Amino acid sequence: MHRLVNNTSIDWFTAWPRQALHAVANQFLAKVVEHVVHVHLSVGQYSKEFLAKLRRINHVTPKK
């Protein structure tokens, strides 16, 4: 047990400033937004492929 305590380090983290939290959140959410846009724009084509391959209809309705 003594070796474990001697070879242990503690990293102390301070609170993040508001600007840093916004920067991290914006970077992460930008990727989420880009993915949602891609899905929204490609769902029509994938629905056509779904119908051709599996003969099943996927209804897509526009959202406001």
mmCIF file of the C-alpha atoms, coordinates in Angstrom:
data_MODEL
# 
_entry.id   MODEL 
# 
loop_
_atom_site.group_PDB 
_atom_site.id 
_atom_site.type_symbol 
_atom_site.label_atom_id 
_atom_site.label_alt_id 
_atom_site.label_comp_id 
_atom_site.label_asym_id 
_atom_site.label_entity_id 
_atom_site.label_seq_id 
_atom_site.pdbx_PDB_ins_code 
_atom_site.Cartn_x 
_atom_site.Cartn_y 
_atom_site.Cartn_z 
_atom_site.occupancy 
_atom_site.B_iso_or_equiv 
_atom_site.pdbx_formal_charge 
_atom_site.auth_seq_id 
_atom_site.auth_comp_id 
_atom_site.auth_asym_id 
_atom_site.auth_atom_id 
_atom_site.pdbx_PDB_model_num 
ATOM 1  C CA . MET A 1 1  ? 0.000   0.000  0.000   1.00 0.00 ? 1  MET A CA 1 
ATOM 2  C CA . HIS A 1 2  ? 2.885   2.354  0.754   1.00 0.00 ? 2  HIS A CA 1 
ATOM 3  C CA . ARG A 1 3  ? 4.117   2.155  -2.886  1.00 0.00 ? 3  ARG A CA 1 
ATOM 4  C CA . LEU A 1 4  ? 0.681   3.010  -4.177  1.00 0.00 ? 4  LEU A CA 1 
ATOM 5  C CA . VAL A 1 5  ? 0.557   6.197  -2.122  1.00 0.00 ? 5  VAL A CA 1 
ATOM 6  C CA . ASN A 1 6  ? 4.109   7.202  -3.102  1.00 0.00 ? 6  ASN A CA 1 
ATOM 7  C CA . ASN A 1 7  ? 3.383   6.776  -6.830  1.00 0.00 ? 7  ASN A CA 1 
ATOM 8  C CA . THR A 1 8  ? 0.071   8.613  -6.832  1.00 0.00 ? 8  THR A CA 1 
ATOM 9  C CA . SER A 1 9  ? -0.411  12.094 -8.171  1.00 0.00 ? 9  SER A CA 1 
ATOM 10 C CA . ILE A 1 10 ? -3.430  14.311 -7.765  1.00 0.00 ? 10 ILE A CA 1 
ATOM 11 C CA . ASP A 1 11 ? -4.529  16.634 -10.537 1.00 0.00 ? 11 ASP A CA 1 
ATOM 12 C CA . TRP A 1 12 ? -6.488  19.579 -9.225  1.00 0.00 ? 12 TRP A CA 1 
ATOM 13 C CA . PHE A 1 13 ? -8.928  21.158 -11.641 1.00 0.00 ? 13 PHE A CA 1 
ATOM 14 C CA . THR A 1 14 ? -10.289 24.637 -11.209 1.00 0.00 ? 14 THR A CA 1 
ATOM 15 C CA . ALA A 1 15 ? -13.690 25.817 -12.373 1.00 0.00 ? 15 ALA A CA 1 
ATOM 16 C CA . TRP A 1 16 ? -13.949 26.626 -16.063 1.00 0.00 ? 16 TRP A CA 1 
ATOM 17 C CA . PRO A 1 17 ? -14.728 30.184 -17.112 1.00 0.00 ? 17 PRO A CA 1 
ATOM 18 C CA . ARG A 1 18 ? -18.049 30.819 -18.849 1.00 0.00 ? 18 ARG A CA 1 
ATOM 19 C CA . GLN A 1 19 ? -16.335 31.576 -22.185 1.00 0.00 ? 19 GLN A CA 1 
ATOM 20 C CA . ALA A 1 20 ? -14.524 28.214 -22.173 1.00 0.00 ? 20 ALA A CA 1 
ATOM 21 C CA . LEU A 1 21 ? -17.742 26.331 -21.471 1.00 0.00 ? 21 LEU A CA 1 
ATOM 22 C CA . HIS A 1 22 ? -19.435 28.129 -24.358 1.00 0.00 ? 22 HIS A CA 1 
ATOM 23 C CA . ALA A 1 23 ? -16.539 27.355 -26.696 1.00 0.00 ? 23 ALA A CA 1 
ATOM 24 C CA . VAL A 1 24 ? -16.576 23.631 -25.916 1.00 0.00 ? 24 VAL A CA 1 
ATOM 25 C CA . ALA A 1 25 ? -20.365 23.419 -26.151 1.00 0.00 ? 25 ALA A CA 1 
ATOM 26 C CA . ASN A 1 26 ? -20.456 25.320 -29.449 1.00 0.00 ? 26 ASN A CA 1 
ATOM 27 C CA . GLN A 1 27 ? -17.802 23.105 -31.003 1.00 0.00 ? 27 GLN A CA 1 
ATOM 28 C CA . PHE A 1 28 ? -19.604 19.931 -29.919 1.00 0.00 ? 28 PHE A CA 1 
ATOM 29 C CA . LEU A 1 29 ? -23.051 21.167 -30.915 1.00 0.00 ? 29 LEU A CA 1 
ATOM 30 C CA . ALA A 1 30 ? -21.800 22.348 -34.312 1.00 0.00 ? 30 ALA A CA 1 
ATOM 31 C CA . LYS A 1 31 ? -21.004 18.710 -35.124 1.00 0.00 ? 31 LYS A CA 1 
ATOM 32 C CA . VAL A 1 32 ? -24.449 17.624 -33.947 1.00 0.00 ? 32 VAL A CA 1 
ATOM 33 C CA . VAL A 1 33 ? -26.119 20.308 -36.064 1.00 0.00 ? 33 VAL A CA 1 
ATOM 34 C CA . GLU A 1 34 ? -24.098 19.286 -39.126 1.00 0.00 ? 34 GLU A CA 1 
ATOM 35 C CA . HIS A 1 35 ? -25.180 15.664 -38.649 1.00 0.00 ? 35 HIS A CA 1 
ATOM 36 C CA . VAL A 1 36 ? -28.858 16.595 -38.294 1.00 0.00 ? 36 VAL A CA 1 
ATOM 37 C CA . VAL A 1 37 ? -28.676 18.668 -41.490 1.00 0.00 ? 37 VAL A CA 1 
ATOM 38 C CA . HIS A 1 38 ? -27.070 15.733 -43.328 1.00 0.00 ? 38 HIS A CA 1 
ATOM 39 C CA . VAL A 1 39 ? -29.768 13.326 -42.110 1.00 0.00 ? 39 VAL A CA 1 
ATOM 40 C CA . HIS A 1 40 ? -32.551 15.747 -43.016 1.00 0.00 ? 40 HIS A CA 1 
ATOM 41 C CA . LEU A 1 41 ? -31.201 16.303 -46.531 1.00 0.00 ? 41 LEU A CA 1 
ATOM 42 C CA . SER A 1 42 ? -30.510 12.619 -47.259 1.00 0.00 ? 42 SER A CA 1 
ATOM 43 C CA . VAL A 1 43 ? -33.653 10.968 -45.845 1.00 0.00 ? 43 VAL A CA 1 
ATOM 44 C CA . GLY A 1 44 ? -35.564 11.355 -49.120 1.00 0.00 ? 44 GLY A CA 1 
ATOM 45 C CA . GLN A 1 45 ? -32.945 9.475  -51.127 1.00 0.00 ? 45 GLN A CA 1 
ATOM 46 C CA . TYR A 1 46 ? -32.623 6.740  -48.520 1.00 0.00 ? 46 TYR A CA 1 
ATOM 47 C CA . SER A 1 47 ? -36.399 6.351  -48.473 1.00 0.00 ? 47 SER A CA 1 
ATOM 48 C CA . LYS A 1 48 ? -36.338 5.706  -52.233 1.00 0.00 ? 48 LYS A CA 1 
ATOM 49 C CA . GLU A 1 49 ? -33.598 3.089  -51.777 1.00 0.00 ? 49 GLU A CA 1 
ATOM 50 C CA . PHE A 1 50 ? -35.566 1.530  -48.908 1.00 0.00 ? 50 PHE A CA 1 
ATOM 51 C CA . LEU A 1 51 ? -38.608 1.205  -51.175 1.00 0.00 ? 51 LEU A CA 1 
ATOM 52 C CA . ALA A 1 52 ? -36.589 -0.249 -54.054 1.00 0.00 ? 52 ALA A CA 1 
ATOM 53 C CA . LYS A 1 53 ? -34.738 -2.817 -51.939 1.00 0.00 ? 53 LYS A CA 1 
ATOM 54 C CA . LEU A 1 54 ? -37.343 -3.836 -49.356 1.00 0.00 ? 54 LEU A CA 1 
ATOM 55 C CA . ARG A 1 55 ? -40.599 -2.712 -50.997 1.00 0.00 ? 55 ARG A CA 1 
ATOM 56 C CA . ARG A 1 56 ? -41.516 -0.813 -47.847 1.00 0.00 ? 56 ARG A CA 1 
ATOM 57 C CA . ILE A 1 57 ? -42.589 2.799  -47.708 1.00 0.00 ? 57 ILE A CA 1 
ATOM 58 C CA . ASN A 1 58 ? -40.990 5.260  -45.332 1.00 0.00 ? 58 ASN A CA 1 
ATOM 59 C CA . HIS A 1 59 ? -43.182 8.341  -44.960 1.00 0.00 ? 59 HIS A CA 1 
ATOM 60 C CA . VAL A 1 60 ? -41.285 11.592 -44.512 1.00 0.00 ? 60 VAL A CA 1 
ATOM 61 C CA . THR A 1 61 ? -43.117 14.738 -43.525 1.00 0.00 ? 61 THR A CA 1 
ATOM 62 C CA . PRO A 1 62 ? -41.690 18.249 -43.443 1.00 0.00 ? 62 PRO A CA 1 
ATOM 63 C CA . LYS A 1 63 ? -41.269 19.895 -40.054 1.00 0.00 ? 63 LYS A CA 1 
ATOM 64 C CA . LYS A 1 64 ? -41.562 23.552 -39.186 1.00 0.00 ? 64 LYS A CA 1 
# 
